CSV table of C-alpha atoms in Angstrom, one decimal:
chain,number,residue,atom,x,y,z
A,15,MET,CA,-79.8,-15.9,-36.3
A,16,LYS,CA,-81.6,-14.4,-39.3
A,17,LEU,CA,-79.3,-11.4,-39.7
A,18,ILE,CA,-76.3,-13.8,-40.1
A,19,GLU,CA,-78.0,-16.2,-42.4
A,20,ASP,CA,-79.2,-13.3,-44.7
A,21,ALA,CA,-75.8,-11.7,-44.6
A,22,ASN,CA,-74.0,-15.0,-45.4
A,23,GLN,CA,-76.4,-15.6,-48.3
A,24,GLN,CA,-75.5,-12.2,-49.7
A,25,ALA,CA,-71.8,-12.8,-49.3
A,26,LEU,CA,-72.1,-16.2,-51.0
A,27,THR,CA,-74.1,-14.7,-53.9
A,28,ARG,CA,-71.4,-12.1,-54.4
A,29,ILE,CA,-68.7,-14.8,-54.5
A,30,LEU,CA,-70.6,-17.0,-56.9
A,31,GLU,CA,-71.7,-14.2,-59.2
A,32,GLY,CA,-68.2,-12.9,-59.8
A,33,GLU,CA,-67.1,-12.6,-63.4
A,34,PRO,CA,-63.3,-12.4,-63.3
A,35,ARG,CA,-61.4,-11.6,-66.5
A,36,LEU,CA,-57.7,-11.1,-67.0
A,37,ILE,CA,-57.6,-7.7,-68.8
A,38,ASP,CA,-54.0,-6.5,-68.7
A,39,ILE,CA,-50.5,-6.4,-67.3
A,40,VAL,CA,-49.5,-3.0,-65.9
A,41,PRO,CA,-46.6,-1.7,-63.7
A,42,ALA,CA,-47.7,-1.6,-60.1
A,43,ARG,CA,-47.1,2.2,-59.7
A,44,GLU,CA,-49.7,2.8,-62.4
A,45,LEU,CA,-52.3,0.6,-60.7
A,46,ILE,CA,-51.9,1.2,-57.0
A,47,PRO,CA,-52.2,4.9,-55.9
A,48,GLY,CA,-49.9,5.5,-52.9
A,49,LEU,CA,-47.3,2.8,-53.9
A,50,ARG,CA,-44.2,4.9,-53.9
A,51,GLU,CA,-40.4,4.9,-53.5
A,52,ARG,CA,-39.1,2.9,-50.5
A,53,MET,CA,-42.4,1.1,-50.0
A,54,ILE,CA,-42.9,-2.6,-50.2
A,55,LEU,CA,-46.1,-4.6,-50.2
A,56,HIS,CA,-45.7,-8.1,-48.7
A,57,ALA,CA,-47.8,-11.3,-48.3
A,58,GLY,CA,-49.9,-11.9,-45.2
A,59,PRO,CA,-51.2,-9.8,-42.5
A,60,PRO,CA,-49.2,-6.7,-41.4
A,61,ILE,CA,-45.7,-7.3,-40.1
A,62,SER,CA,-42.7,-5.2,-39.2
A,63,TRP,CA,-39.1,-6.0,-40.2
A,64,ASP,CA,-38.0,-7.2,-36.8
A,65,ARG,CA,-40.7,-10.0,-36.9
A,66,MET,CA,-40.1,-11.0,-40.5
A,67,CYS,CA,-38.8,-14.6,-41.2
A,68,GLY,CA,-35.6,-15.3,-43.2
A,69,PRO,CA,-37.1,-15.7,-46.7
A,70,MET,CA,-39.2,-12.6,-46.3
A,71,ARG,CA,-36.1,-10.5,-45.3
A,72,GLY,CA,-34.2,-12.0,-48.2
A,73,ALA,CA,-36.9,-11.0,-50.6
A,74,VAL,CA,-37.2,-7.5,-49.1
A,75,ALA,CA,-33.4,-7.0,-49.6
A,76,GLY,CA,-33.7,-8.3,-53.2
A,77,ALA,CA,-36.6,-6.0,-53.9
A,78,ILE,CA,-34.8,-3.0,-52.6
A,79,VAL,CA,-31.8,-3.6,-54.9
A,80,PHE,CA,-34.2,-4.4,-57.8
A,81,GLU,CA,-35.8,-1.0,-57.4
A,82,GLY,CA,-32.4,0.7,-57.1
A,83,TRP,CA,-32.9,2.0,-53.5
A,84,ALA,CA,-29.7,0.3,-52.5
A,85,LYS,CA,-26.6,-0.7,-54.4
A,86,ASP,CA,-26.2,-4.2,-52.9
A,87,LEU,CA,-27.9,-6.7,-50.5
A,88,PRO,CA,-26.1,-5.7,-47.3
A,89,THR,CA,-26.9,-2.0,-47.8
A,90,ALA,CA,-30.5,-3.0,-48.6
A,91,THR,CA,-30.8,-5.0,-45.4
A,92,LYS,CA,-29.4,-2.1,-43.4
A,93,LEU,CA,-31.9,0.2,-45.0
A,94,ALA,CA,-34.8,-2.1,-44.0
A,95,ALA,CA,-33.5,-2.7,-40.5
A,96,ASN,CA,-33.1,1.1,-39.9
A,97,GLY,CA,-36.8,1.6,-40.6
A,98,GLU,CA,-36.2,3.4,-43.9
A,99,ILE,CA,-38.6,1.1,-45.8
A,100,GLU,CA,-42.4,1.2,-45.4
A,101,PHE,CA,-44.1,-2.2,-45.3
A,102,HIS,CA,-47.8,-2.9,-46.0
A,103,PRO,CA,-49.8,-6.0,-46.8
A,104,ASN,CA,-50.7,-6.6,-50.4
A,105,HIS,CA,-54.3,-7.0,-49.3
A,106,HIS,CA,-54.5,-3.4,-48.2
A,107,PHE,CA,-53.9,-2.3,-51.8
A,108,GLY,CA,-56.1,-4.7,-53.8
A,109,ALA,CA,-53.2,-7.0,-54.5
A,110,VAL,CA,-52.0,-10.5,-53.6
A,111,GLY,CA,-48.6,-12.1,-53.9
A,112,PRO,CA,-47.4,-15.8,-53.6
A,113,MET,CA,-45.0,-16.8,-50.7
A,114,THR,CA,-43.1,-13.7,-49.7
A,115,GLY,CA,-45.4,-11.7,-52.1
A,116,MET,CA,-43.1,-8.8,-52.9
A,117,THR,CA,-44.9,-6.0,-54.8
A,118,THR,CA,-42.9,-2.8,-55.6
A,119,MET,CA,-43.6,0.1,-57.9
A,120,SER,CA,-41.9,-1.1,-61.1
A,121,MET,CA,-43.1,-4.7,-61.0
A,122,PRO,CA,-45.6,-5.6,-63.7
A,123,LEU,CA,-48.9,-7.0,-62.3
A,124,PHE,CA,-51.7,-9.1,-63.7
A,125,VAL,CA,-54.9,-7.1,-63.7
A,126,VAL,CA,-58.1,-9.1,-63.1
A,127,GLU,CA,-61.4,-7.3,-63.4
A,128,ASN,CA,-64.6,-8.6,-61.8
A,129,ALA,CA,-67.0,-7.4,-64.4
A,130,ARG,CA,-70.1,-8.2,-62.2
A,131,PHE,CA,-69.0,-5.7,-59.4
A,132,SER,CA,-66.5,-3.5,-61.4
A,133,ASN,CA,-63.6,-4.1,-59.0
A,134,ARG,CA,-60.0,-5.0,-59.9
A,135,ALA,CA,-57.3,-7.1,-58.2
A,136,TYR,CA,-53.6,-7.5,-58.9
A,137,CYS,CA,-50.8,-10.1,-58.7
A,138,ALA,CA,-47.2,-10.2,-59.8
A,139,ILE,CA,-46.1,-12.6,-62.6
A,140,ASN,CA,-45.0,-16.1,-61.5
A,141,GLU,CA,-41.2,-16.2,-61.8
A,142,GLY,CA,-41.0,-20.0,-62.5
A,143,LEU,CA,-39.1,-22.5,-60.5
A,144,GLY,CA,-35.6,-22.6,-58.9
A,145,LYS,CA,-34.2,-19.5,-57.3
A,146,VAL,CA,-37.0,-17.0,-57.2
A,147,MET,CA,-37.9,-14.0,-55.1
A,148,ARG,CA,-41.1,-15.5,-53.8
A,149,PHE,CA,-39.1,-18.1,-51.9
A,150,GLY,CA,-36.6,-15.5,-50.7
A,151,GLY,CA,-34.2,-15.7,-53.6
A,152,ASN,CA,-32.3,-12.4,-54.2
A,153,ASP,CA,-29.1,-13.1,-56.2
A,154,ALA,CA,-28.2,-11.6,-59.6
A,155,SER,CA,-30.1,-14.4,-61.5
A,156,VAL,CA,-33.3,-13.6,-59.6
A,157,LEU,CA,-33.0,-9.8,-60.2
A,158,LYS,CA,-32.1,-10.4,-63.9
A,159,ARG,CA,-35.3,-12.5,-64.4
A,160,LEU,CA,-37.4,-9.8,-62.6
A,161,ALA,CA,-35.9,-7.2,-64.9
A,162,TRP,CA,-36.8,-9.3,-68.0
A,163,LEU,CA,-40.4,-9.8,-66.7
A,164,ARG,CA,-40.6,-6.0,-66.3
A,165,ASP,CA,-39.0,-5.0,-69.6
A,166,VAL,CA,-39.8,-7.8,-72.0
A,167,PHE,CA,-42.3,-10.4,-70.8
A,168,GLY,CA,-44.8,-8.1,-69.1
A,169,PRO,CA,-45.2,-5.7,-72.0
A,170,THR,CA,-45.4,-8.6,-74.5
A,171,LEU,CA,-48.0,-10.5,-72.7
A,172,GLY,CA,-49.9,-7.4,-71.7
A,173,LYS,CA,-50.2,-6.4,-75.4
A,174,ALA,CA,-51.6,-9.8,-76.3
A,175,ILE,CA,-54.1,-9.8,-73.4
A,176,ARG,CA,-55.4,-6.4,-74.5
A,177,ALA,CA,-55.6,-7.5,-78.1
A,178,ALA,CA,-57.6,-10.5,-77.1
A,179,GLY,CA,-60.1,-8.3,-75.3
A,180,GLY,CA,-59.3,-10.1,-72.0
A,181,ILE,CA,-59.4,-13.7,-71.0
A,182,ASP,CA,-62.3,-15.2,-69.2
A,183,LEU,CA,-61.0,-17.0,-66.1
A,184,LYS,CA,-63.9,-19.0,-64.7
A,185,SER,CA,-64.1,-21.2,-67.8
A,186,ILE,CA,-60.3,-22.0,-67.6
A,187,VAL,CA,-60.6,-23.0,-64.0
A,188,ALA,CA,-63.6,-25.2,-64.7
A,189,ARG,CA,-61.6,-27.0,-67.4
A,190,GLY,CA,-58.5,-27.2,-65.2
A,191,LEU,CA,-60.5,-28.9,-62.4
A,192,SER,CA,-61.6,-31.5,-64.9
A,193,MET,CA,-58.0,-32.0,-66.0
A,194,GLY,CA,-56.4,-32.7,-62.6
A,195,ASP,CA,-55.7,-29.2,-61.3
A,196,GLU,CA,-56.6,-28.0,-57.8
A,197,LEU,CA,-55.2,-24.5,-58.7
A,198,HIS,CA,-52.7,-24.2,-55.9
A,199,GLN,CA,-50.0,-26.9,-56.1
A,200,ARG,CA,-51.1,-28.1,-59.5
A,201,ASN,CA,-51.7,-25.5,-62.3
A,202,LEU,CA,-50.5,-27.5,-65.2
A,203,ALA,CA,-53.8,-27.9,-67.0
A,204,CYS,CA,-54.9,-24.2,-66.5
A,205,SER,CA,-51.4,-23.0,-67.5
A,206,SER,CA,-51.7,-25.1,-70.7
A,207,VAL,CA,-55.2,-23.9,-71.5
A,208,PHE,CA,-54.2,-20.3,-70.9
A,209,LEU,CA,-51.2,-20.7,-73.2
A,210,ARG,CA,-53.5,-22.2,-75.9
A,211,GLU,CA,-55.8,-19.2,-75.7
A,212,ILE,CA,-53.2,-16.5,-75.5
A,213,ALA,CA,-50.5,-17.9,-77.9
A,214,PRO,CA,-52.3,-16.8,-81.1
A,215,TRP,CA,-52.7,-13.2,-79.7
A,216,MET,CA,-49.0,-13.1,-78.7
A,217,ALA,CA,-48.1,-14.1,-82.3
A,218,ARG,CA,-50.4,-11.5,-83.7
A,219,THR,CA,-49.1,-8.7,-81.6
A,220,SER,CA,-45.4,-9.5,-81.3
A,221,THR,CA,-42.9,-7.9,-83.7
A,222,ASP,CA,-39.9,-10.0,-82.8
A,223,ASN,CA,-40.0,-13.8,-83.3
A,224,GLY,CA,-37.1,-14.3,-80.9
A,225,VAL,CA,-38.9,-12.5,-78.1
A,226,LEU,CA,-42.1,-14.3,-78.9
A,227,ALA,CA,-40.4,-17.7,-78.7
A,228,GLU,CA,-38.8,-16.8,-75.4
A,229,CYS,CA,-42.1,-15.6,-73.9
A,230,LEU,CA,-44.0,-18.6,-75.1
A,231,ALA,CA,-41.3,-20.9,-73.7
A,232,PHE,CA,-41.4,-19.1,-70.4
A,233,ILE,CA,-45.1,-19.8,-70.0
A,234,GLY,CA,-44.8,-23.4,-71.4
A,235,GLN,CA,-42.0,-24.3,-69.0
A,236,ASN,CA,-43.7,-23.2,-65.9
A,237,ASP,CA,-46.4,-25.6,-64.6
A,238,GLN,CA,-47.4,-23.0,-61.9
A,239,PHE,CA,-47.7,-20.0,-64.3
A,240,PHE,CA,-51.5,-19.8,-63.9
A,241,LEU,CA,-51.3,-19.7,-60.0
A,242,ASN,CA,-50.7,-16.0,-59.9
A,243,ILE,CA,-53.6,-15.3,-62.3
A,244,ALA,CA,-55.8,-17.5,-60.1
A,245,MET,CA,-54.7,-15.6,-57.0
A,246,ALA,CA,-55.7,-12.2,-58.6
A,247,MET,CA,-58.9,-13.9,-59.6
A,248,GLY,CA,-59.5,-15.0,-56.0
A,249,LYS,CA,-58.9,-11.5,-54.7
A,250,ALA,CA,-61.2,-10.0,-57.3
A,251,ILE,CA,-64.0,-12.5,-56.4
A,252,THR,CA,-63.7,-12.1,-52.6
A,253,ASP,CA,-63.3,-8.3,-52.3
A,254,PRO,CA,-67.0,-7.6,-53.2
A,255,ALA,CA,-68.1,-10.1,-50.5
A,256,ASN,CA,-66.3,-8.1,-47.7
A,257,GLY,CA,-68.0,-5.7,-45.4
A,258,ILE,CA,-71.5,-7.2,-45.2
A,259,ARG,CA,-72.6,-6.6,-41.6
A,260,GLY,CA,-73.3,-9.9,-39.8
A,261,SER,CA,-71.7,-12.1,-42.3
A,262,THR,CA,-69.5,-14.9,-40.9
A,263,ILE,CA,-68.0,-15.8,-44.2
A,264,VAL,CA,-64.2,-15.6,-44.5
A,265,THR,CA,-63.0,-13.2,-47.3
A,266,THR,CA,-59.2,-13.4,-46.7
A,267,MET,CA,-56.7,-16.1,-45.6
A,268,CYS,CA,-53.0,-15.4,-45.8
A,269,ARG,CA,-49.7,-15.8,-44.1
A,270,ASN,CA,-46.4,-13.9,-43.9
A,271,GLY,CA,-44.1,-16.6,-42.6
A,272,THR,CA,-44.7,-15.5,-39.0
A,273,ASP,CA,-48.4,-15.0,-38.6
A,274,PHE,CA,-51.5,-16.5,-40.3
A,275,GLY,CA,-54.3,-13.9,-40.8
A,276,ILE,CA,-57.9,-14.0,-41.7
A,277,ARG,CA,-60.5,-11.4,-42.4
A,278,VAL,CA,-64.3,-12.0,-42.2
A,279,SER,CA,-67.0,-10.3,-44.3
A,280,GLY,CA,-69.0,-8.9,-41.3
A,281,LEU,CA,-65.8,-7.5,-39.7
A,282,GLY,CA,-64.5,-5.6,-42.7
A,283,GLU,CA,-60.8,-4.8,-42.7
A,284,GLN,CA,-60.0,-6.2,-39.2
A,285,TRP,CA,-57.3,-8.9,-39.0
A,286,PHE,CA,-57.4,-11.9,-36.8
A,287,THR,CA,-54.0,-13.5,-36.5
A,288,ALA,CA,-52.2,-16.3,-34.8
A,289,PRO,CA,-48.7,-17.9,-35.2
A,290,VAL,CA,-48.6,-19.7,-38.6
A,291,GLU,CA,-48.0,-23.4,-38.6
A,292,MET,CA,-45.3,-25.5,-40.3
A,293,PRO,CA,-46.5,-27.3,-43.4
A,294,GLU,CA,-46.5,-31.1,-43.3
A,295,GLY,CA,-45.2,-32.5,-46.5
A,296,LEU,CA,-42.5,-33.9,-48.7
A,297,TYR,CA,-39.1,-32.5,-49.2
A,298,PHE,CA,-36.8,-32.3,-52.3
A,299,ALA,CA,-33.7,-34.5,-52.2
A,300,GLY,CA,-31.2,-33.2,-49.6
A,301,TYR,CA,-33.7,-31.2,-47.5
A,302,SER,CA,-35.8,-32.0,-44.5
A,303,GLU,CA,-38.2,-30.3,-42.0
A,304,LYS,CA,-35.1,-28.9,-40.3
A,305,ASP,CA,-34.7,-26.6,-43.3
A,306,ALA,CA,-38.3,-25.5,-43.6
A,307,ASN,CA,-39.8,-22.1,-42.9
A,308,PRO,CA,-43.2,-21.7,-41.4
A,309,ASP,CA,-45.9,-21.2,-44.1
A,310,MET,CA,-46.3,-18.0,-46.0
A,311,GLY,CA,-48.0,-16.3,-48.9
A,312,ASP,CA,-51.3,-14.7,-50.0
A,313,SER,CA,-52.0,-17.8,-52.2
A,314,ALA,CA,-54.5,-19.1,-49.6
A,315,ILE,CA,-56.9,-16.8,-51.4
A,316,VAL,CA,-57.5,-19.8,-53.7
A,317,GLU,CA,-58.7,-21.9,-50.8
A,318,THR,CA,-60.9,-19.0,-49.7
A,319,ILE,CA,-62.8,-19.4,-53.0
A,320,GLY,CA,-63.0,-23.2,-52.8
A,321,LEU,CA,-59.9,-24.3,-54.7
A,322,GLY,CA,-56.5,-25.6,-53.6
A,323,GLY,CA,-56.8,-27.9,-50.6
A,324,PHE,CA,-60.6,-27.6,-50.8
A,325,ALA,CA,-60.6,-29.0,-54.4
A,326,MET,CA,-58.1,-31.8,-53.6
A,327,ALA,CA,-60.5,-34.4,-55.0
A,328,ALA,CA,-60.0,-32.9,-58.4
A,329,ALA,CA,-56.3,-33.5,-58.3
A,330,PRO,CA,-55.5,-36.9,-56.7
A,331,ALA,CA,-51.9,-36.7,-57.9
A,332,VAL,CA,-51.4,-33.6,-55.8
A,333,ALA,CA,-52.3,-35.5,-52.6
A,334,GLY,CA,-49.1,-37.6,-53.2
A,335,PHE,CA,-47.0,-34.6,-54.1
A,336,VAL,CA,-47.8,-32.7,-51.0
A,337,GLY,CA,-47.6,-35.8,-48.7
A,338,ALA,CA,-51.3,-35.8,-47.9
A,339,GLY,CA,-51.7,-39.5,-48.4
A,340,ALA,CA,-52.8,-41.8,-51.2
A,341,PRO,CA,-54.5,-40.4,-54.3
A,342,SER,CA,-57.6,-42.3,-53.2
A,343,GLU,CA,-57.7,-40.2,-50.1
A,344,ALA,CA,-57.9,-36.9,-51.9
A,345,GLY,CA,-61.7,-36.8,-51.7
A,346,ASN,CA,-61.5,-36.9,-47.9
A,347,PHE,CA,-60.0,-33.4,-47.9
A,348,THR,CA,-62.7,-32.0,-50.1
A,349,ARG,CA,-65.5,-33.7,-48.1
A,350,SER,CA,-64.0,-32.4,-44.9
A,351,MET,CA,-63.9,-28.8,-46.2
A,352,GLY,CA,-67.5,-29.3,-47.1
A,353,GLU,CA,-68.2,-29.4,-43.3
A,354,ILE,CA,-67.0,-25.8,-42.8
A,355,THR,CA,-68.5,-24.2,-45.9
A,356,VAL,CA,-72.0,-23.0,-46.6
A,357,ALA,CA,-72.4,-24.1,-50.3
A,358,GLN,CA,-70.9,-25.7,-53.4
A,359,ASN,CA,-69.9,-23.7,-56.5
A,360,PRO,CA,-72.1,-25.1,-59.3
A,361,GLU,CA,-69.7,-23.7,-62.0
A,362,TRP,CA,-66.6,-25.4,-60.6
A,363,THR,CA,-67.3,-29.1,-60.3
A,364,ILE,CA,-65.3,-32.2,-59.6
A,365,ALA,CA,-65.9,-35.2,-61.8
A,366,ALA,CA,-64.5,-37.7,-59.3
A,367,MET,CA,-67.2,-36.5,-56.8
A,368,ASP,CA,-70.0,-37.0,-59.2
A,369,PHE,CA,-69.7,-33.4,-60.3
A,370,ALA,CA,-70.2,-31.9,-56.8
A,371,GLY,CA,-69.2,-28.2,-56.8
A,372,VAL,CA,-66.1,-27.1,-54.8
A,373,PRO,CA,-66.9,-26.3,-51.2
A,374,THR,CA,-67.4,-22.5,-51.0
A,375,GLY,CA,-67.9,-19.9,-48.4
A,376,ILE,CA,-66.0,-20.7,-45.2
A,377,ASP,CA,-68.2,-20.0,-42.2
A,378,ILE,CA,-66.2,-19.2,-39.0
A,379,ARG,CA,-69.0,-20.6,-36.9
A,380,LEU,CA,-68.7,-24.0,-38.6
A,381,VAL,CA,-64.9,-23.9,-38.2
A,382,VAL,CA,-65.1,-23.2,-34.4
A,383,ASP,CA,-68.1,-25.5,-33.8
A,384,SER,CA,-66.5,-28.5,-35.5
A,385,GLY,CA,-62.8,-27.8,-34.9
A,386,VAL,CA,-62.2,-28.6,-38.5
A,387,VAL,CA,-59.9,-25.9,-39.9
A,388,PRO,CA,-59.2,-25.0,-43.5
A,389,VAL,CA,-56.4,-27.0,-45.2
A,390,ILE,CA,-54.1,-25.2,-47.6
A,391,ASN,CA,-51.8,-26.8,-50.2
A,392,THR,CA,-48.5,-25.0,-50.2
A,393,GLY,CA,-44.9,-24.8,-51.2
A,394,ILE,CA,-42.3,-25.0,-48.5
A,395,ALA,CA,-39.5,-22.4,-48.5
A,396,HIS,CA,-36.1,-22.8,-46.9
A,397,ARG,CA,-35.9,-20.9,-43.7
A,398,GLU,CA,-32.7,-19.1,-44.7
A,399,PRO,CA,-33.0,-16.2,-47.2
A,400,GLY,CA,-31.9,-16.8,-50.8
A,401,ILE,CA,-32.2,-20.6,-51.1
A,402,GLY,CA,-35.7,-21.1,-52.4
A,403,GLN,CA,-38.2,-23.9,-52.4
A,404,VAL,CA,-37.4,-27.1,-50.5
A,405,GLY,CA,-40.7,-29.0,-50.7
A,406,ALA,CA,-44.4,-29.0,-50.8
A,407,GLY,CA,-47.1,-29.8,-48.3
A,408,VAL,CA,-50.3,-29.1,-46.5
A,409,VAL,CA,-50.7,-26.6,-43.7
A,410,LYS,CA,-53.7,-26.0,-41.4
A,411,ALA,CA,-55.1,-22.6,-40.6
A,412,PRO,CA,-54.8,-22.0,-36.9
A,413,LEU,CA,-58.1,-22.3,-35.0
A,414,ALA,CA,-57.3,-19.3,-32.8
A,415,CYS,CA,-57.9,-16.9,-35.8
A,416,PHE,CA,-61.4,-18.2,-36.1
A,417,GLN,CA,-62.1,-18.1,-32.4
A,418,GLN,CA,-61.0,-14.5,-32.2
A,419,ALA,CA,-63.3,-13.6,-35.0
A,420,ILE,CA,-66.2,-15.4,-33.3
A,421,VAL,CA,-65.7,-13.2,-30.2
A,422,ALA,CA,-65.4,-10.1,-32.3
A,423,ILE,CA,-68.6,-10.7,-34.4
A,424,ALA,CA,-70.6,-11.6,-31.3
A,425,LYS,CA,-69.5,-8.3,-29.8
A,426,ASP,CA,-70.3,-6.4,-33.0
A,427,LEU,CA,-73.8,-7.9,-33.1
A,428,GLY,CA,-74.4,-7.3,-29.4
A,429,VAL,CA,-74.7,-10.9,-28.3
A,430,SER,CA,-71.5,-11.5,-26.4
B,1012,MET,CA,-83.2,-69.4,-15.4
B,1013,THR,CA,-84.7,-68.4,-18.8
B,1014,ASP,CA,-83.4,-65.5,-20.8
B,1015,GLN,CA,-86.5,-63.5,-19.8
B,1016,ASP,CA,-85.6,-63.9,-16.1
B,1017,ARG,CA,-82.1,-62.4,-16.5
B,1018,PRO,CA,-81.6,-58.6,-16.0
B,1019,GLN,CA,-81.9,-56.6,-19.2
B,1020,TYR,CA,-78.1,-55.9,-19.6
B,1021,GLN,CA,-77.4,-59.6,-19.3
B,1022,GLN,CA,-79.9,-60.4,-22.1
B,1023,LEU,CA,-78.1,-57.8,-24.2
B,1024,LEU,CA,-74.8,-59.5,-23.8
B,1025,ALA,CA,-76.2,-63.0,-24.3
B,1026,ARG,CA,-76.9,-62.1,-28.0
B,1027,LYS,CA,-74.6,-61.0,-30.7
B,1028,VAL,CA,-73.2,-57.6,-29.7
B,1029,GLU,CA,-73.3,-54.7,-32.2
B,1030,VAL,CA,-71.8,-51.4,-31.1
B,1031,VAL,CA,-72.2,-47.7,-32.2
B,1032,ASN,CA,-69.1,-45.9,-30.9
B,1033,VAL,CA,-69.5,-42.1,-30.5
B,1034,GLY,CA,-66.6,-39.8,-30.0
B,1035,LEU,CA,-63.2,-41.3,-29.1
B,1036,GLU,CA,-62.1,-43.7,-31.9
B,1037,GLY,CA,-59.6,-45.6,-29.6
B,1038,PHE,CA,-62.3,-48.0,-28.4
B,1039,VAL,CA,-63.1,-49.1,-32.0
B,1040,LYS,CA,-60.0,-51.2,-32.6
B,1041,ASP,CA,-60.3,-53.1,-29.3
B,1042,LEU,CA,-63.9,-54.0,-30.0
B,1043,ARG,CA,-63.1,-55.1,-33.6
B,1044,ASP,CA,-60.2,-57.2,-32.3
B,1045,CYS,CA,-62.8,-59.1,-30.2
B,1046,GLY,CA,-64.8,-59.7,-33.4
B,1047,ILE,CA,-67.5,-57.2,-32.6
B,1048,ASP,CA,-69.2,-55.2,-35.3
B,1049,VAL,CA,-68.6,-51.5,-34.6
B,1050,VAL,CA,-70.0,-48.4,-36.4
B,1051,HIS,CA,-67.9,-45.4,-35.5
B,1052,VAL,CA,-69.5,-41.9,-35.3
B,1053,ASP,CA,-67.0,-39.1,-35.6
B,1054,TRP,CA,-68.4,-36.7,-33.0
B,1055,LYS,CA,-66.9,-33.9,-30.9
B,1056,PRO,CA,-68.6,-31.5,-28.5
B,1057,SER,CA,-69.2,-28.1,-29.9
B,1058,ALA,CA,-66.1,-25.9,-29.9
B,1059,GLY,CA,-64.0,-28.7,-28.5
B,1060,GLY,CA,-65.9,-28.5,-25.3
B,1061,ASP,CA,-65.1,-24.8,-24.6
B,1062,PRO,CA,-68.2,-23.7,-22.8
B,1063,GLN,CA,-67.7,-20.0,-23.4
B,1064,MET,CA,-67.1,-20.5,-27.1
B,1065,ALA,CA,-70.0,-22.9,-27.4
B,1066,ALA,CA,-72.3,-20.3,-25.7
B,1067,LEU,CA,-71.3,-17.7,-28.2
B,1068,LEU,CA,-71.9,-20.0,-31.1
B,1069,ALA,CA,-75.3,-20.8,-29.7
B,1070,LYS,CA,-76.1,-17.1,-29.7
B,1071,LEU,CA,-74.8,-16.8,-33.3
B,1072,GLY,CA,-77.1,-19.5,-34.5
B,1073,VAL,CA,-75.1,-22.7,-34.4
């Protein structure tokens, strides 16, 4: 159908022409109009408190205490259960968040601007490993780190980013792909390249050597630091491709620990959801699949732009880490994702595949026709709140989301 | 009886057999265990064989 082919070409062009730059770090309330007291943005499609999984509830309780809306976790939980907290998806406010994806008014957010289309997208700062809110952690150590990110790290890094005049992100991703990153479960190369670019600006703009050393060490000790920047980049790239009538290209994939949700360019803001699947992967010592929570997070935005599981061939070491088979099999994932995408990204290439571009532009028609669903590299959270990450793996997007979208777009185009 | 006199299928099996297996992969191993060369084609019907979904896909240009 010509209408669909033309619309998909337009959506693809918008995705490929994106010019994402990290330009600042700013408190969420200054970026997101409407983000107010007792309001929490979360990962995934819309969800109410009664359907939230354990880690999501744990993170919500922690975020409430962090913002000072309750004095302790039990009171916070009661507040949320009584309907006194408003919940919305990050995606409704130009934002994304990993795993539980908590965004509240005082949290500092990365600001990525897509210069080509003059739109912006936001994501919170990666907290590092161990007990963290994105995995449902909510104890004093978690809240203390969040306060440090808000009061010290965010302002310090934000000043450096502004002084640098922003940081071009596409070139960092291109280099990261050639250094073994796939940008979801491995961000070591991109985090290191980012640190190399920003460190001189942090030194120039910092007035306290102790704080400077602490901030540099925080970035340097976190192999996944760049993930949250890549997520804001993904959102900034895909948003301009949304809302093109007739386009069957996926512009959002995300999950909230209960549901998996997608949005499709030609169907605008409409969600298509199905129960989220359990990741298959490897567990840290002492944990097993009995401890695992179904998948969650807005981080599948990186797969939506051809990275993560779609770029597995660039990161053979990740295949082993996420239990997806031998490193030599990593290319199979990328080739398979090539069957459900409409193009390759010529700016993001994979040396191990003779510099083929990452598979880009997921077409819901190709997914439903072939039965091949997007694969997402993911962290695995403990199903109880407050414990954290217990493993890493691969999760498949549920086919039902794509089937529902096919029915909806056929109806919209008058061919059902 | 010469080869030409046999029915066609018998002629086929009188020579070295080479197989192209389309769809279900389960047959491949059995054939290979018998020493037969097999090329497997990974194929599934459109939309997993769901006729309604396949009809919609056809209308949407697949």
